PDB file of C-alpha atoms in Angstrom:
ATOM      1  CA  MET B   1       0.000   0.000   0.000  1.00 86.00           C
ATOM      2  CA  GLN B   2       2.909   2.313   0.709  1.00 91.00           C
ATOM      3  CA  ILE B   3       4.208   1.852  -2.845  1.00 94.00           C
ATOM      4  CA  VAL B   4       0.853   2.911  -4.326  1.00 95.00           C
ATOM      5  CA  ARG B   5       0.823   6.039  -2.196  1.00 92.00           C
ATOM      6  CA  THR B   6       4.400   6.846  -3.209  1.00 96.00           C
ATOM      7  CA  ILE B   7       3.599   6.352  -6.900  1.00 96.00           C
ATOM      8  CA  LEU B   8       0.592   8.680  -6.643  1.00 95.00           C
ATOM      9  CA  TRP B   9       2.644  11.429  -4.947  1.00 91.00           C
ATOM     10  CA  VAL B  10       5.401  11.092  -7.543  1.00 96.00           C
ATOM     11  CA  LEU B  11       2.846  11.334 -10.392  1.00 96.00           C
ATOM     12  CA  LEU B  12       1.303  14.423  -8.783  1.00 90.00           C
ATOM     13  CA  LEU B  13       4.728  16.031  -8.426  1.00 90.00           C
ATOM     14  CA  VAL B  14       5.620  15.251 -12.053  1.00 93.00           C
ATOM     15  CA  GLY B  15       2.297  16.734 -13.190  1.00 91.00           C
ATOM     16  CA  ILE B  16       2.852  19.923 -11.202  1.00 87.00           C
ATOM     17  CA  LEU B  17       6.416  20.235 -12.517  1.00 88.00           C
ATOM     18  CA  ALA B  18       5.276  19.726 -16.123  1.00 90.00           C
ATOM     19  CA  PHE B  19       2.542  22.335 -15.662  1.00 88.00           C
ATOM     20  CA  SER B  20       5.028  24.743 -14.076  1.00 86.00           C
ATOM     21  CA  PHE B  21       7.559  24.435 -16.909  1.00 86.00           C
ATOM     22  CA  GLY B  22       4.837  24.871 -19.530  1.00 86.00           C
ATOM     23  CA  ASN B  23       3.281  27.978 -17.929  1.00 85.00           C
ATOM     24  CA  TRP B  24       6.195  29.723 -16.226  1.00 84.00           C
ATOM     25  CA  ASP B  25       6.355  32.647 -18.676  1.00 85.00           C
ATOM     26  CA  ARG B  26       2.775  33.785 -17.989  1.00 83.00           C
ATOM     27  CA  GLN B  27       2.346  36.312 -15.230  1.00 86.00           C
ATOM     28  CA  ILE B  28      -1.092  37.177 -13.907  1.00 86.00           C
ATOM     29  CA  ASP B  29      -2.539  39.735 -11.531  1.00 87.00           C
ATOM     30  CA  VAL B  30      -4.608  38.327  -8.681  1.00 84.00           C
ATOM     31  CA  ARG B  31      -6.929  40.861  -7.067  1.00 86.00           C
ATOM     32  CA  ILE B  32      -7.247  39.857  -3.408  1.00 83.00           C
ATOM     33  CA  TRP B  33      -9.153  42.926  -2.101  1.00 85.00           C
ATOM     34  CA  PRO B  34      -9.799  46.274  -3.693  1.00 87.00           C
ATOM     35  CA  GLY B  35      -6.440  48.002  -3.692  1.00 87.00           C
ATOM     36  CA  ILE B  36      -4.452  44.798  -3.066  1.00 88.00           C
ATOM     37  CA  VAL B  37      -3.141  43.114  -6.219  1.00 89.00           C
ATOM     38  CA  TRP B  38      -0.754  40.169  -6.243  1.00 86.00           C
ATOM     39  CA  ASP B  39       1.449  39.784  -9.311  1.00 88.00           C
ATOM     40  CA  THR B  40       2.370  36.132  -9.594  1.00 88.00           C
ATOM     41  CA  ARG B  41       3.029  33.395 -12.059  1.00 88.00           C
ATOM     42  CA  VAL B  42       0.417  30.721 -12.847  1.00 87.00           C
ATOM     43  CA  PRO B  43       2.292  27.751 -11.304  1.00 88.00           C
ATOM     44  CA  ALA B  44       2.679  29.557  -7.975  1.00 88.00           C
ATOM     45  CA  LEU B  45      -1.044  30.284  -7.943  1.00 87.00           C
ATOM     46  CA  VAL B  46      -1.889  26.642  -8.727  1.00 85.00           C
ATOM     47  CA  ILE B  47       0.454  25.271  -6.050  1.00 86.00           C
ATOM     48  CA  VAL B  48      -0.806  27.677  -3.377  1.00 89.00           C
ATOM     49  CA  SER B  49      -4.429  26.882  -4.295  1.00 89.00           C
ATOM     50  CA  PHE B  50      -3.710  23.143  -4.124  1.00 87.00           C
ATOM     51  CA  LEU B  51      -2.110  23.471  -0.697  1.00 90.00           C
ATOM     52  CA  LEU B  52      -4.937  25.667   0.617  1.00 93.00           C
ATOM     53  CA  GLY B  53      -7.426  23.014  -0.462  1.00 93.00           C
ATOM     54  CA  LEU B  54      -5.378  20.089   0.820  1.00 91.00           C
ATOM     55  CA  LEU B  55      -4.491  21.440   4.264  1.00 94.00           C
ATOM     56  CA  PRO B  56      -7.990  21.501   5.838  1.00 95.00           C
ATOM     57  CA  MET B  57      -8.829  17.999   4.592  1.00 95.00           C
ATOM     58  CA  TRP B  58      -5.490  16.651   5.795  1.00 94.00           C
ATOM     59  CA  LEU B  59      -6.032  18.201   9.247  1.00 96.00           C
ATOM     60  CA  TYR B  60      -9.545  16.741   9.382  1.00 97.00           C
ATOM     61  CA  HIS B  61      -8.204  13.317   8.398  1.00 96.00           C
ATOM     62  CA  ARG B  62      -5.527  13.432  11.106  1.00 97.00           C
ATOM     63  CA  GLY B  63      -8.120  14.459  13.693  1.00 97.00           C
ATOM     64  CA  VAL B  64     -10.425  11.582  12.778  1.00 97.00           C
ATOM     65  CA  ARG B  65      -7.556   9.092  12.937  1.00 96.00           C
ATOM     66  CA  TRP B  66      -6.489  10.443  16.348  1.00 96.00           C
ATOM     67  CA  ARG B  67     -10.042  10.185  17.708  1.00 97.00           C
ATOM     68  CA  GLN B  68     -10.494   6.667  16.321  1.00 97.00           C
ATOM     69  CA  SER B  69      -7.198   5.469  17.804  1.00 95.00           C
ATOM     70  CA  ARG B  70      -8.259   6.817  21.207  1.00 96.00           C
ATOM     71  CA  ARG B  71     -11.617   5.033  20.941  1.00 95.00           C
ATOM     72  CA  ILE B  72      -9.955   1.784  19.908  1.00 95.00           C
ATOM     73  CA  SER B  73      -7.484   1.913  22.794  1.00 94.00           C
ATOM     74  CA  ALA B  74     -10.322   2.651  25.245  1.00 93.00           C
ATOM     75  CA  LEU B  75     -12.275  -0.346  23.942  1.00 93.00           C
ATOM     76  CA  GLU B  76      -9.203  -2.562  24.181  1.00 92.00           C
ATOM     77  CA  MET B  77      -8.654  -1.494  27.784  1.00 90.00           C
ATOM     78  CA  ALA B  78     -12.306  -2.211  28.616  1.00 89.00           C
ATOM     79  CA  THR B  79     -12.059  -5.632  26.977  1.00 88.00           C
ATOM     80  CA  GLN B  80      -8.926  -6.460  28.934  1.00 87.00           C
ATOM     81  CA  LYS B  81     -10.605  -5.454  32.178  1.00 84.00           C
ATOM     82  CA  MET B  82     -13.619  -7.636  31.378  1.00 83.00           C
ATOM     83  CA  ALA B  83     -11.440 -10.623  30.483  1.00 80.00           C
ATOM     84  CA  ALA B  84      -9.245 -10.355  33.578  1.00 73.00           C
ATOM     85  CA  PRO B  85     -10.361 -12.347  36.631  1.00 69.00           C
ATOM     86  CA  LYS B  86     -12.261 -10.203  39.075  1.00 65.00           C
ATOM     87  CA  LEU B  87     -10.840  -9.650  42.497  1.00 63.00           C
ATOM     88  CA  GLU B  88     -13.250  -9.222  45.372  1.00 60.00           C
ATOM     89  CA  ASP B  89     -14.492  -5.673  45.447  1.00 57.00           C
ATOM     90  CA  SER B  90     -15.633  -5.909  49.067  1.00 58.00           C
ATOM     91  CA  ALA B  91     -13.481  -5.396  52.140  1.00 59.00           C
ATOM     92  CA  PRO B  92     -11.193  -8.294  52.971  1.00 61.00           C
ATOM     93  CA  THR B  93     -12.819 -10.801  55.330  1.00 67.00           C
ATOM     94  CA  ARG B  94     -11.227 -13.042  57.886  1.00 71.00           C
ATOM     95  CA  PRO B  95     -10.907 -16.661  56.821  1.00 70.00           C
ATOM     96  CA  GLU B  96     -13.175 -19.182  58.512  1.00 74.00           C
ATOM     97  CA  PRO B  97     -11.435 -21.092  61.306  1.00 72.00           C
ATOM     98  CA  VAL B  98     -10.767 -24.705  60.498  1.00 73.00           C
ATOM     99  CA  ARG B  99     -12.716 -26.991  62.840  1.00 72.00           C
ATOM    100  CA  LYS B 100     -11.085 -30.194  63.886  1.00 73.00           C
ATOM    101  CA  ASP B 101     -13.874 -32.657  64.553  1.00 72.00           C
ATOM    102  CA  PRO B 102     -13.067 -35.888  66.327  1.00 68.00           C
ATOM    103  CA  PRO B 103     -12.733 -38.754  63.939  1.00 65.00           C
ATOM    104  CA  ALA B 104     -16.038 -40.432  63.238  1.00 66.00           C
ATOM    105  CA  GLU B 105     -16.552 -43.833  64.796  1.00 66.00           C
ATOM    106  CA  PRO B 106     -17.421 -46.625  62.489  1.00 64.00           C
ATOM    107  CA  ALA B 107     -21.080 -47.521  62.426  1.00 66.00           C
ATOM    108  CA  ASN B 108     -21.804 -50.711  64.430  1.00 61.00           C
ATOM    109  CA  PRO B 109     -25.362 -51.982  64.250  1.00 60.00           C
ATOM    110  CA  VAL B 110     -24.899 -54.304  67.232  1.00 64.00           C
ATOM    111  CA  ASP B 111     -24.378 -52.785  70.671  1.00 59.00           C
ATOM    112  CA  PRO B 112     -21.340 -54.316  72.305  1.00 60.00           C
ATOM    113  CA  GLU B 113     -22.842 -54.096  75.799  1.00 65.00           C
ATOM    114  CA  PRO B 114     -26.543 -54.352  76.259  1.00 60.00           C
ATOM    115  CA  THR B 115     -27.813 -52.101  78.973  1.00 65.00           C
ATOM    116  CA  THR B 116     -30.424 -53.392  81.346  1.00 64.00           C
ATOM    117  CA  LYS B 117     -32.405 -51.366  83.773  1.00 62.00           C
ATOM    118  CA  PRO B 118     -33.365 -52.893  87.186  1.00 58.00           C
TER     119      PRO B 118
END
């Protein structure tokens, strides 16, 4: 993609240079305001007009790219926070004490000593 962009800029530069060499001998008067006249050559007028038209669109493009990159990074951060394991948000609690119950006796269906009441 970079090569295509480079080729386009080189073609634009060659076109501007060819236009400049072909029209350099013509001088024109540009009336900016009443009483203000700018004597210039045609190629200078074309180049300045091109740059005045390109600059606002380039600034707009850079602003959109900056805003989009900020939005993308914010979404990536939110996604990482959602994917990360959650830690407890509440205050830390004390662990439950471990109870040591006496070992269970095996179940014996027959009583070893029968009890008799007098």
